[in-house]
Short mmCIF file of C-alpha atoms and ligand atoms in Angstrom, two decimals:
data_model
loop_
_atom_site.label_atom_id
_atom_site.label_comp_id
_atom_site.label_asym_id
_atom_site.label_seq_id
_atom_site.Cartn_x
_atom_site.Cartn_y
_atom_site.Cartn_z
CA MET E 1 5.07 -18.38 -4.74
CA ARG E 2 4.11 -14.79 -3.28
CA LYS E 3 1.87 -14.59 -1.64
CA ILE E 4 -1.55 -11.68 -2.43
CA LEU E 5 -1.44 -9.23 0.45
CA VAL E 6 -5.49 -8.26 0.28
CA ALA E 7 -5.35 -4.59 1.74
CA GLY E 8 -7.15 -1.69 2.98
CA ASN E 9 -6.76 2.41 3.20
CA TRP E 10 -9.69 3.53 5.34
CA LYS E 11 -8.09 6.72 4.74
CA MET E 12 -9.99 9.70 7.16
CA ASN E 13 -13.23 8.09 7.61
CA GLY E 14 -14.69 6.41 10.43
CA SER E 15 -14.84 5.70 13.35
CA ASN E 16 -13.60 4.17 16.82
CA ALA E 17 -17.03 2.39 16.66
CA MET E 18 -17.04 1.05 13.15
CA ALA E 19 -12.91 1.25 13.41
CA LYS E 20 -13.91 -2.30 16.09
CA GLU E 21 -16.38 -3.59 14.43
CA LEU E 22 -14.75 -3.07 10.87
CA ALA E 23 -11.51 -4.78 11.76
CA SER E 24 -13.00 -7.37 14.43
CA ALA E 25 -15.22 -8.80 11.32
CA VAL E 26 -12.47 -8.92 8.35
CA ALA E 27 -10.66 -10.58 11.23
CA ASN E 28 -13.20 -12.93 11.31
CA GLY E 29 -13.60 -13.31 8.14
CA PHE E 30 -11.51 -14.67 6.25
CA ASN E 31 -8.82 -17.55 6.98
CA SER E 32 -5.98 -17.46 7.49
CA SER E 33 -4.45 -20.14 6.32
CA SER E 34 -4.96 -19.73 2.91
CA SER E 35 -2.53 -18.26 0.46
CA VAL E 36 -3.68 -14.49 1.20
CA GLU E 37 -2.72 -11.65 3.56
CA MET E 38 -5.12 -9.03 4.52
CA ALA E 39 -4.14 -5.77 6.30
CA VAL E 40 -6.33 -2.46 7.04
CA PHE E 41 -4.66 1.11 7.48
CA PRO E 42 -7.36 2.95 10.05
CA PRO E 43 -6.51 6.60 10.83
CA PHE E 44 -3.92 7.12 13.76
CA PRO E 45 -6.78 7.61 16.56
CA TYR E 46 -8.01 3.78 15.95
CA LEU E 47 -5.00 2.11 15.78
CA ASN E 48 -5.17 1.10 19.06
CA ALA E 49 -8.69 -0.24 18.78
CA VAL E 50 -7.42 -2.23 15.47
CA ALA E 51 -5.13 -3.89 17.66
CA GLU E 52 -7.13 -4.97 20.16
CA ALA E 53 -9.59 -6.02 17.59
CA SER E 54 -7.36 -8.02 15.73
CA ALA E 55 -5.28 -9.60 18.03
CA GLY E 56 -5.14 -13.30 18.34
CA THR E 57 -5.94 -13.12 15.00
CA ALA E 58 -4.22 -13.07 11.34
CA LEU E 59 -5.28 -9.91 10.03
CA GLN E 60 -2.23 -7.22 9.82
CA PHE E 61 -3.04 -3.13 10.04
CA GLY E 62 -1.02 -0.59 10.06
CA ALA E 63 -0.55 3.45 9.44
CA GLN E 64 -1.18 5.43 6.49
CA ASP E 65 1.82 7.93 7.21
CA VAL E 66 5.07 8.15 9.40
CA ASN E 67 7.19 11.28 10.18
CA GLU E 68 10.81 10.65 8.77
CA ASN E 69 12.33 11.49 12.12
CA GLN E 70 13.27 9.37 15.37
CA ALA E 71 11.85 11.93 17.75
CA GLY E 72 11.63 15.67 19.22
CA ALA E 73 10.23 18.94 17.89
CA HIS E 74 7.58 17.58 15.52
CA THR E 75 4.08 18.66 16.19
CA GLY E 76 1.33 16.54 15.11
CA GLU E 77 3.82 13.62 13.44
CA THR E 78 3.87 10.16 14.55
CA SER E 79 7.40 8.05 15.07
CA ALA E 80 7.58 4.44 13.32
CA ALA E 81 8.87 3.38 16.85
CA MET E 82 5.21 4.58 18.09
CA LEU E 83 3.63 2.78 15.39
CA VAL E 84 6.00 -0.46 16.40
CA ASP E 85 4.57 0.72 20.02
CA LEU E 86 0.85 0.77 18.51
CA GLN E 87 1.43 -2.43 16.84
CA CYS E 88 1.62 -1.51 13.61
CA GLN E 89 3.68 -4.22 11.09
CA MET E 90 3.63 -1.61 8.24
CA VAL E 91 2.81 0.99 7.02
CA LEU E 92 2.08 3.25 3.76
CA VAL E 93 4.53 5.99 2.62
CA GLY E 94 3.94 8.28 0.15
CA HIS E 95 0.13 7.93 -1.15
CA SER E 96 -0.73 10.10 -3.94
CA GLU E 97 -3.12 11.82 -1.50
CA ARG E 98 -0.09 12.99 0.37
CA ARG E 99 2.23 13.30 -2.50
CA ALA E 100 0.09 15.91 -3.85
CA ASN E 101 -1.74 17.49 -1.03
CA TYR E 102 0.99 17.00 2.48
CA GLY E 103 4.50 17.86 0.80
CA ASP E 104 5.67 14.29 0.54
CA SER E 105 8.29 15.15 -1.82
CA ASP E 106 10.45 12.24 -3.74
CA ALA E 107 12.81 12.24 -0.89
CA ARG E 108 10.83 12.55 1.82
CA VAL E 109 9.17 9.81 0.45
CA ALA E 110 12.51 7.68 0.45
CA ASP E 111 13.51 9.37 4.11
CA LYS E 112 10.13 8.17 5.84
CA PHE E 113 10.53 4.75 4.17
CA ALA E 114 14.07 4.03 5.50
CA ALA E 115 12.62 5.65 9.03
CA ALA E 116 10.10 2.60 8.80
CA LEU E 117 12.15 -0.10 7.71
CA SER E 118 15.05 0.59 10.45
CA ALA E 119 12.43 0.35 12.92
CA GLY E 120 11.10 -3.25 12.39
CA LEU E 121 8.72 -1.89 10.22
CA LEU E 122 7.21 -2.79 6.65
CA PRO E 123 6.67 -0.17 4.39
CA VAL E 124 5.22 -0.14 1.77
CA LEU E 125 5.25 2.45 -1.15
CA CYS E 126 3.09 4.15 -3.36
CA ILE E 127 3.81 5.35 -6.75
CA GLY E 128 1.95 6.53 -9.75
CA GLU E 129 1.09 8.67 -12.37
CA SER E 130 -1.94 10.81 -12.63
CA LEU E 131 -3.67 11.45 -16.33
CA GLU E 132 -1.31 14.62 -17.40
CA GLU E 133 1.28 12.60 -16.99
CA ARG E 134 -0.16 9.33 -18.72
CA GLU E 135 -1.83 11.51 -21.33
CA GLY E 136 1.67 12.95 -22.02
CA GLY E 137 3.62 9.87 -22.36
CA GLU E 138 5.49 9.83 -19.42
CA THR E 139 4.15 6.76 -16.97
CA GLU E 140 7.16 5.13 -16.32
CA ALA E 141 9.63 8.20 -16.18
CA VAL E 142 7.74 9.69 -13.57
CA ILE E 143 7.20 6.03 -11.48
CA SER E 144 11.51 5.00 -12.28
CA ARG E 145 11.77 9.02 -10.41
CA GLN E 146 9.89 8.16 -7.54
CA LEU E 147 11.56 4.59 -7.85
CA ASP E 148 15.07 6.09 -8.27
CA ALA E 149 14.29 8.46 -5.10
CA VAL E 150 14.36 5.74 -2.38
CA LEU E 151 16.75 3.61 -4.83
CA ALA E 152 19.08 6.11 -3.73
CA LYS E 153 18.36 6.15 0.06
CA THR E 154 18.46 2.57 0.96
CA GLY E 155 19.55 0.49 -2.31
CA ILE E 156 17.51 -2.33 -4.28
CA ASP E 157 18.23 -3.95 0.07
CA GLY E 158 15.53 -1.63 0.86
CA PHE E 159 13.26 -3.31 -1.17
CA ALA E 160 14.08 -6.79 0.80
CA LYS E 161 11.17 -6.24 3.92
CA ALA E 162 8.88 -3.71 1.74
CA VAL E 163 5.43 -3.71 -0.29
CA LEU E 164 4.85 -1.77 -3.68
CA ALA E 165 1.73 -0.65 -4.69
CA TYR E 166 0.85 0.70 -7.90
CA GLU E 167 -1.99 3.15 -7.93
CA PRO E 168 -2.43 5.92 -10.98
CA VAL E 169 -3.84 9.04 -9.57
CA TRP E 170 -6.66 8.54 -12.15
CA ALA E 171 -8.24 5.51 -11.03
CA ILE E 172 -8.09 6.42 -7.56
CA GLY E 173 -11.71 6.79 -5.91
CA THR E 174 -12.57 7.41 -10.10
CA GLY E 175 -14.22 3.90 -10.22
CA LYS E 176 -12.09 4.02 -13.18
CA THR E 177 -9.73 0.90 -12.78
CA ALA E 178 -6.34 0.17 -14.75
CA SER E 179 -7.85 -2.62 -17.38
CA PRO E 180 -5.71 -6.07 -16.03
CA GLU E 181 -3.51 -5.14 -19.42
CA GLN E 182 -2.51 -1.68 -18.45
CA ALA E 183 -1.65 -2.64 -14.86
CA GLN E 184 0.38 -5.96 -15.81
CA GLU E 185 2.53 -3.87 -18.04
CA ILE E 186 3.43 -1.01 -15.27
CA HIS E 187 3.81 -3.89 -12.75
CA ALA E 188 6.11 -5.76 -15.30
CA PHE E 189 7.71 -2.55 -15.95
CA ILE E 190 8.56 -1.55 -11.73
CA ARG E 191 9.68 -5.52 -11.15
CA ASP E 192 12.12 -5.32 -14.02
CA LYS E 193 13.46 -2.18 -13.96
CA LEU E 194 14.16 -3.36 -10.06
CA SER E 195 15.66 -6.73 -11.45
CA ALA E 196 18.21 -5.29 -12.53
CA LEU E 197 19.34 -4.53 -9.57
CA ASP E 198 18.84 -7.70 -8.07
CA GLY E 199 16.54 -10.57 -9.67
CA ILE E 200 16.09 -11.99 -6.26
CA ILE E 201 14.87 -9.34 -4.77
CA ALA E 202 12.06 -7.90 -7.49
CA GLY E 203 11.21 -11.34 -7.61
CA GLN E 204 9.91 -11.89 -4.83
CA LEU E 205 9.16 -8.14 -4.06
CA ARG E 206 4.84 -7.91 -3.61
CA ILE E 207 4.24 -4.93 -5.89
CA LEU E 208 0.15 -4.41 -5.56
CA TYR E 209 -2.92 -2.77 -7.79
CA GLY E 210 -4.94 0.14 -6.17
CA GLY E 211 -7.57 2.17 -7.88
CA SER E 212 -11.12 0.99 -7.48
CA VAL E 213 -10.80 -2.22 -7.32
CA LYS E 214 -13.85 -4.18 -5.61
CA GLY E 215 -14.74 -7.95 -5.69
CA SER E 216 -16.14 -7.62 -8.96
CA ASN E 217 -12.58 -6.95 -11.19
CA ALA E 218 -9.83 -8.38 -8.41
CA ALA E 219 -10.08 -11.72 -10.03
CA GLU E 220 -8.71 -10.01 -12.61
CA LEU E 221 -6.65 -7.98 -12.12
CA PHE E 222 -5.34 -10.67 -9.44
CA ALA E 223 -4.19 -13.37 -11.75
CA GLN E 224 -1.71 -10.75 -13.64
CA THR E 225 2.03 -12.44 -13.04
CA ASP E 226 3.46 -9.22 -11.39
CA ILE E 227 0.36 -8.36 -9.86
CA ASP E 228 -0.30 -9.33 -5.73
CA GLY E 229 -3.12 -7.87 -4.85
CA GLY E 230 -4.23 -5.13 -3.99
CA LEU E 231 -4.37 -1.21 -1.98
CA ILE E 232 -8.52 -0.59 -1.72
CA GLY E 233 -9.95 2.18 -0.44
CA GLY E 234 -13.79 2.53 -1.05
CA ALA E 235 -14.17 -0.94 -0.93
CA SER E 236 -12.21 -1.56 2.13
CA LEU E 237 -14.44 0.73 4.87
CA THR E 238 -17.48 -2.31 4.71
CA ALA E 239 -16.97 -5.73 5.60
CA GLU E 240 -18.45 -7.52 3.16
CA ASP E 241 -17.43 -5.06 -0.08
CA PHE E 242 -13.54 -5.52 1.52
CA LEU E 243 -13.71 -9.53 1.95
CA ALA E 244 -15.93 -9.50 -1.45
CA ILE E 245 -11.85 -8.88 -2.55
CA TYR E 246 -10.72 -11.12 -0.76
CA ASN E 247 -13.29 -14.10 -1.78
CA ALA E 248 -13.40 -14.23 -5.62
CA VAL E 249 -9.15 -14.36 -5.10
CA ALA E 250 -9.06 -17.21 -1.50
P1 LIG K 301 -10.08 3.54 -4.27
O1 LIG K 301 -9.97 2.02 -4.06
O2 LIG K 301 -11.01 4.33 -3.33
O3 LIG K 301 -9.82 3.80 -5.59
O4 LIG K 301 -8.39 4.36 -3.40
C1 LIG K 301 -7.55 2.98 -3.90
C2 LIG K 301 -6.71 4.10 -2.75
O5 LIG K 301 -6.06 4.89 -2.44
C3 LIG K 301 -5.82 3.39 -2.00
O6 LIG K 301 -4.49 3.72 -1.36
#
C-alpha cells in the first residue's frame, strides 16, 4: 500500500518565528503511526529552524528548489549536498512557478531531479498543464513531455526514489480545484505511462495532487485510486488549515 503524503509548500511566505511555530505545531499535531506522512517545504533561510522544530518527530521537510550543479560559481544557488547537510530529506523540482518565471526548462528540471537523486534526496517532481494547454486539448502531451525529459535523464529507475506531484497550473492559488474525477484521470494517465516502462516502480510511485487542496476537499481527492496525497500551498500556511487536511484523511 502506498502511504498518503500531505506536503506543504510554503512558497515565499513567513518569517523565522513563523517557521519555528508552524513547523512545531504541525510536527506535534499528527500521529506518526498512521498511514499518512507529512512534510513541509519552507523557504531556504528557514530550513534550519524547521530542522530544529521537527527534530525527533516524524515531520519531514525539504527545500522548494535545488541547483543542478554540485558546487562552484553559481552565486545565489543551493546545491543538493547543502540540503542534505541541513538534514532535508526531500526537495521540490520543477514547480510551475519556477518553470514559468525562473527558467526551469524541462531539461533543467531533469538535471535538478538527477542532482537530488545522486545526493540521496527524494525529489518531488512537479508537472502540470496551463489553462491554455488544457483548453487546447494538450494536457496529456504536456505531461508526457515533462515526464519524458526526466525519463531521458534517469530512466524509469529514477522514479523508484521519487514522488510526483500533478499540479494543474489553473488550479494553483485560484480556489479552482480539479474535480476528483478530473485529477484521477490524469493521475491514471501518468501511472499507466510509467507502468509501460516498469509496473513495479509505477505501482509504488506516489502521485500527489496539488491545486487549491483544503480540509474540505482533501478526503474526496485522496480517495481516488491513483491520488496518493497532496502538495498544498495556501492551506499549509497555518497549522489549523494544514492539520485539517491530515485529519480529513488520517
Ligand atoms: P495552492 O494550494 O495554494 O493552490 O498551491 C498549490 C501549489 O502550488 C503547491 O505547490
